[in-house]
Amino acid sequence: MKKALLYVGSKADNSITMKVGKKIIENINNLSSEEIEWKIYSSKDIKINSCLSCNTCFQTGICKQRNLDDMELLKNYLIESDFIMLGSPVFAHNISGDMKTFIDRISYWMHMFRLAGKKCFVFSTCGTNGIETVTSYLNKCGTYLGLDIIGFYNAIIYDKKVISNIDFLDKDLEVISKNIFKDVFINKNLKSNRNQEIIFEQYKNYIVTLGNGKKTYLYKYWNESGMLNCINYQDYLNKICENRH
């Protein structure tokens, strides 16, 4: 059974961003002949404390706040999922504070491609403008996390009166859902991109230097995952595909 996660960085009671995500899920479920196990969360449903900037996660892989909020639960779902959707409303031409807090808490994962082998779709909603900044940032963060970003969507809601009804987005979301279903649940291939290859080379060179001194959690992860022995990031993705079969 495929597992998937939707996380929306909004506390709104009537979140249009969540409605867009749930509509995509509904469409995908209708397309699939097999059951998909979805986990659906917004920042209203789950408690995520702000990062303490202590760098403990970089050194040990363990967050000091792991027993103080729900972030470990969400991290486990991220790791278990085959497909991830991330959605955020536009706040001051950027992602919401809740989405930023979520990303801050897994920022050390960006140094280890922790979500390699998973596909992701990012989307944003707003009333007028600023959407490109949001999806661009989510795309960038996903790239560093090792995700294969298969697409993005920006929904502009000009008329606040229709916030309770997103039927006018149906055609867009139908096409998006079909593309996601094809890319995630039919196409099994994993592909890197140019940025990931550049990042991989830079990080690998840095991680190798850590082996000459104190071996941190980052070094141990790169070594035990096999990334240190990979020529490039695509090589690592190919090995993930081989292990799945």
GROMACS .gro file of C-alpha atoms in nm:
model
  245
    1MET     CA    1   0.000   0.000   0.000
    2LYS     CA    2   0.130   0.344  -0.095
    3LYS     CA    3   0.161   0.598   0.185
    4ALA     CA    4   0.125   0.973   0.138
    5LEU     CA    5   0.130   1.287   0.350
    6LEU     CA    6  -0.030   1.628   0.313
    7TYR     CA    7   0.098   1.905   0.539
    8VAL     CA    8  -0.051   2.255   0.519
    9GLY     CA    9   0.104   2.547   0.705
   10SER     CA   10  -0.218   2.720   0.806
   11LYS     CA   11  -0.420   2.749   1.124
   12ALA     CA   12  -0.727   2.889   0.948
   13ASP     CA   13  -1.058   2.725   1.040
   14ASN     CA   14  -1.172   2.744   0.680
   15SER     CA   15  -0.833   2.702   0.513
   16ILE     CA   16  -0.855   2.730   0.135
   17THR     CA   17  -0.507   2.578   0.116
   18MET     CA   18  -0.626   2.266   0.296
   19LYS     CA   19  -0.931   2.248   0.071
   20VAL     CA   20  -0.709   2.252  -0.238
   21GLY     CA   21  -0.495   1.973  -0.091
   22LYS     CA   22  -0.794   1.760   0.004
   23LYS     CA   23  -0.949   1.804  -0.342
   24ILE     CA   24  -0.630   1.676  -0.503
   25ILE     CA   25  -0.636   1.380  -0.266
   26GLU     CA   26  -0.998   1.307  -0.352
   27ASN     CA   27  -0.916   1.312  -0.724
   28ILE     CA   28  -0.612   1.086  -0.682
   29ASN     CA   29  -0.813   0.836  -0.477
   30ASN     CA   30  -1.074   0.824  -0.753
   31LEU     CA   31  -0.802   0.746  -1.007
   32SER     CA   32  -0.635   0.474  -0.804
   33SER     CA   33  -0.755   0.114  -0.803
   34GLU     CA   34  -0.549   0.053  -0.491
   35GLU     CA   35  -0.600   0.208  -0.150
   36ILE     CA   36  -0.363   0.490  -0.055
   37GLU     CA   37  -0.295   0.557   0.312
   38TRP     CA   38  -0.307   0.935   0.359
   39LYS     CA   39  -0.196   1.135   0.661
   40ILE     CA   40  -0.342   1.486   0.655
   41TYR     CA   41  -0.227   1.760   0.889
   42SER     CA   42  -0.232   2.136   0.916
   43SER     CA   43  -0.044   2.347   1.169
   44LYS     CA   44  -0.377   2.381   1.348
   45ASP     CA   45  -0.388   2.006   1.413
   46ILE     CA   46  -0.032   1.952   1.526
   47LYS     CA   47   0.202   2.127   1.768
   48ILE     CA   48   0.545   2.226   1.638
   49ASN     CA   49   0.769   2.436   1.860
   50SER     CA   50   1.016   2.684   1.717
   51CYS     CA   51   1.372   2.566   1.659
   52LEU     CA   52   1.607   2.635   1.952
   53SER     CA   53   1.908   2.690   1.724
   54CYS     CA   54   2.114   2.458   1.947
   55ASN     CA   55   2.253   2.249   1.656
   56THR     CA   56   2.207   1.930   1.861
   57CYS     CA   57   2.030   1.764   1.566
   58PHE     CA   58   2.336   1.820   1.346
   59GLN     CA   59   2.562   1.656   1.603
   60THR     CA   60   2.344   1.372   1.730
   61GLY     CA   61   2.042   1.344   1.499
   62ILE     CA   62   1.815   1.396   1.800
   63CYS     CA   63   1.616   1.711   1.870
   64LYS     CA   64   1.606   1.838   2.228
   65GLN     CA   65   1.233   1.901   2.184
   66ARG     CA   66   1.143   1.552   2.063
   67ASN     CA   67   0.924   1.487   2.369
   68LEU     CA   68   0.782   1.838   2.391
   69ASP     CA   69   0.575   1.860   2.073
   70ASP     CA   70   0.446   1.654   1.778
   71MET     CA   71   0.737   1.704   1.538
   72GLU     CA   72   0.873   1.351   1.580
   73LEU     CA   73   0.535   1.212   1.473
   74LEU     CA   74   0.538   1.427   1.162
   75LYS     CA   75   0.900   1.337   1.085
   76ASN     CA   76   0.810   0.967   1.103
   77TYR     CA   77   0.527   1.019   0.855
   78LEU     CA   78   0.761   1.207   0.622
   79ILE     CA   79   1.006   0.917   0.627
   80GLU     CA   80   0.736   0.652   0.581
   81SER     CA   81   0.558   0.830   0.294
   82ASP     CA   82   0.611   0.758  -0.074
   83PHE     CA   83   0.456   1.090  -0.173
   84ILE     CA   84   0.443   1.425   0.006
   85MET     CA   85   0.235   1.737  -0.059
   86LEU     CA   86   0.328   2.068   0.102
   87GLY     CA   87   0.093   2.366   0.089
   88SER     CA   88   0.115   2.715   0.231
   89PRO     CA   89  -0.087   3.035   0.204
   90VAL     CA   90   0.104   3.350   0.116
   91PHE     CA   91   0.212   3.557   0.417
   92ALA     CA   92   0.393   3.882   0.327
   93HIS     CA   93   0.513   3.739  -0.005
   94ASN     CA   94   0.651   3.426   0.161
   95ILE     CA   95   0.547   3.101   0.323
   96SER     CA   96   0.350   3.116   0.647
   97GLY     CA   97   0.533   3.129   0.979
   98ASP     CA   98   0.396   2.784   1.060
   99MET     CA   99   0.542   2.636   0.743
  100LYS     CA  100   0.877   2.804   0.814
  101THR     CA  101   0.883   2.657   1.165
  102PHE     CA  102   0.817   2.313   1.018
  103ILE     CA  103   1.103   2.355   0.771
  104ASP     CA  104   1.338   2.492   1.038
  105ARG     CA  105   1.286   2.179   1.249
  106ILE     CA  106   1.403   1.952   0.965
  107SER     CA  107   1.668   2.186   0.829
  108TYR     CA  108   1.947   1.943   0.922
  109TRP     CA  109   1.786   1.692   0.688
  110MET     CA  110   1.881   1.926   0.402
  111HIS     CA  111   2.244   1.832   0.460
  112MET     CA  112   2.175   1.462   0.417
  113PHE     CA  113   1.905   1.430   0.149
  114ARG     CA  114   1.697   1.258   0.416
  115LEU     CA  115   1.385   1.234   0.197
  116ALA     CA  116   1.562   1.092  -0.108
  117GLY     CA  117   1.351   0.853  -0.311
  118LYS     CA  118   1.024   1.035  -0.244
  119LYS     CA  119   0.821   1.251  -0.477
  120CYS     CA  120   0.663   1.580  -0.380
  121PHE     CA  121   0.410   1.836  -0.502
  122VAL     CA  122   0.404   2.191  -0.363
  123PHE     CA  123   0.129   2.450  -0.383
  124SER     CA  124   0.023   2.790  -0.250
  125THR     CA  125  -0.289   3.004  -0.224
  126CYS     CA  126  -0.338   3.378  -0.200
  127GLY     CA  127  -0.580   3.662  -0.271
  128THR     CA  128  -0.366   3.865  -0.510
  129ASN     CA  129   0.007   3.801  -0.546
  130GLY     CA  130   0.321   3.656  -0.388
  131ILE     CA  131   0.254   3.297  -0.487
  132GLU     CA  132   0.568   3.251  -0.697
  133THR     CA  133   0.787   3.322  -0.394
  134VAL     CA  134   0.611   3.056  -0.188
  135THR     CA  135   0.629   2.771  -0.438
  136SER     CA  136   0.983   2.870  -0.536
  137TYR     CA  137   1.096   2.848  -0.173
  138LEU     CA  138   0.916   2.519  -0.108
  139ASN     CA  139   1.068   2.384  -0.428
  140LYS     CA  140   1.416   2.486  -0.314
  141CYS     CA  141   1.376   2.333   0.031
  142GLY     CA  142   1.238   2.013  -0.118
  143THR     CA  143   1.534   1.994  -0.354
  144TYR     CA  144   1.778   2.012  -0.063
  145LEU     CA  145   1.577   1.750   0.127
  146GLY     CA  146   1.632   1.514  -0.165
  147LEU     CA  147   1.273   1.519  -0.288
  148ASP     CA  148   1.179   1.479  -0.653
  149ILE     CA  149   0.953   1.784  -0.702
  150ILE     CA  150   0.711   1.673  -0.971
  151GLY     CA  151   0.516   1.999  -0.995
  152PHE     CA  152   0.367   2.304  -0.829
  153TYR     CA  153   0.042   2.499  -0.833
  154ASN     CA  154  -0.057   2.852  -0.737
  155ALA     CA  155  -0.426   2.920  -0.666
  156ILE     CA  156  -0.535   3.282  -0.665
  157ILE     CA  157  -0.864   3.350  -0.486
  158TYR     CA  158  -0.973   3.694  -0.601
  159ASP     CA  159  -1.320   3.682  -0.450
  160LYS     CA  160  -1.321   3.609  -0.078
  161LYS     CA  161  -1.690   3.525  -0.102
  162VAL     CA  162  -1.603   3.196  -0.272
  163ILE     CA  163  -1.352   3.089  -0.008
  164SER     CA  164  -1.597   2.823   0.111
  165ASN     CA  165  -1.631   2.685  -0.241
  166ILE     CA  166  -1.340   2.600  -0.471
  167ASP     CA  167  -1.545   2.450  -0.753
  168PHE     CA  168  -1.400   2.709  -0.990
  169LEU     CA  169  -1.063   2.535  -0.948
  170ASP     CA  170  -1.197   2.192  -1.043
  171LYS     CA  171  -1.057   2.185  -1.397
  172ASP     CA  172  -0.710   2.287  -1.283
  173LEU     CA  173  -0.708   2.041  -0.996
  174GLU     CA  174  -0.835   1.759  -1.216
  175VAL     CA  175  -0.541   1.800  -1.455
  176ILE     CA  176  -0.296   1.836  -1.165
  177SER     CA  177  -0.429   1.524  -0.995
  178LYS     CA  178  -0.395   1.316  -1.312
  179ASN     CA  179  -0.036   1.431  -1.358
  180ILE     CA  180   0.048   1.353  -0.996
  181PHE     CA  181  -0.110   1.009  -1.019
  182LYS     CA  182   0.090   0.932  -1.333
  183ASP     CA  183   0.422   1.062  -1.194
  184VAL     CA  184   0.389   0.909  -0.847
  185PHE     CA  185   0.179   0.596  -0.868
  186ILE     CA  186   0.260   0.473  -1.221
  187ASN     CA  187   0.607   0.608  -1.302
  188LYS     CA  188   0.850   0.440  -1.059
  189ASN     CA  189   1.163   0.618  -1.184
  190LEU     CA  190   1.356   0.856  -0.960
  191LYS     CA  191   1.550   1.143  -1.113
  192SER     CA  192   1.784   1.403  -0.976
  193ASN     CA  193   1.818   1.756  -1.107
  194ARG     CA  194   2.114   1.981  -1.174
  195ASN     CA  195   2.088   2.162  -0.841
  196GLN     CA  196   2.081   1.838  -0.648
  197GLU     CA  197   2.391   1.715  -0.827
  198ILE     CA  198   2.576   2.037  -0.740
  199ILE     CA  199   2.460   2.019  -0.378
  200PHE     CA  200   2.551   1.651  -0.353
  201GLU     CA  201   2.907   1.714  -0.469
  202GLN     CA  202   2.953   2.009  -0.232
  203TYR     CA  203   2.816   1.824   0.069
  204LYS     CA  204   3.005   1.505  -0.008
  205ASN     CA  205   3.334   1.694  -0.016
  206TYR     CA  206   3.249   1.856   0.316
  207ILE     CA  207   3.132   1.533   0.480
  208VAL     CA  208   3.456   1.359   0.380
  209THR     CA  209   3.652   1.619   0.579
  210LEU     CA  210   3.444   1.534   0.887
  211GLY     CA  211   3.583   1.182   0.872
  212ASN     CA  212   3.926   1.318   0.954
  213GLY     CA  213   3.809   1.450   1.288
  214LYS     CA  214   3.510   1.401   1.513
  215LYS     CA  215   3.251   1.194   1.329
  216THR     CA  216   2.920   1.372   1.366
  217TYR     CA  217   2.573   1.239   1.299
  218LEU     CA  218   2.590   1.384   0.947
  219TYR     CA  219   2.906   1.189   0.869
  220LYS     CA  220   2.759   0.867   1.010
  221TYR     CA  221   2.441   0.909   0.805
  222TRP     CA  222   2.628   0.972   0.480
  223ASN     CA  223   2.850   0.672   0.547
  224GLU     CA  224   2.584   0.426   0.662
  225SER     CA  225   2.336   0.524   0.390
  226GLY     CA  226   2.599   0.453   0.125
  227MET     CA  227   2.601   0.805  -0.016
  228LEU     CA  228   2.975   0.844   0.045
  229ASN     CA  229   3.035   0.559  -0.199
  230CYS     CA  230   2.808   0.704  -0.469
  231ILE     CA  231   2.948   0.885  -0.770
  232ASN     CA  232   2.663   1.137  -0.774
  233TYR     CA  233   2.310   1.186  -0.648
  234GLN     CA  234   2.152   1.000  -0.940
  235ASP     CA  235   2.373   0.704  -0.851
  236TYR     CA  236   2.228   0.713  -0.498
  237LEU     CA  237   1.870   0.728  -0.633
  238ASN     CA  238   1.942   0.432  -0.861
  239LYS     CA  239   2.055   0.231  -0.559
  240ILE     CA  240   1.733   0.323  -0.375
  241CYS     CA  241   1.532   0.194  -0.673
  242GLU     CA  242   1.734  -0.130  -0.677
  243ASN     CA  243   1.673  -0.189  -0.307
  244ARG     CA  244   1.299  -0.142  -0.355
  245HIS     CA  245   1.294  -0.423  -0.606
   0.00000   0.00000   0.00000
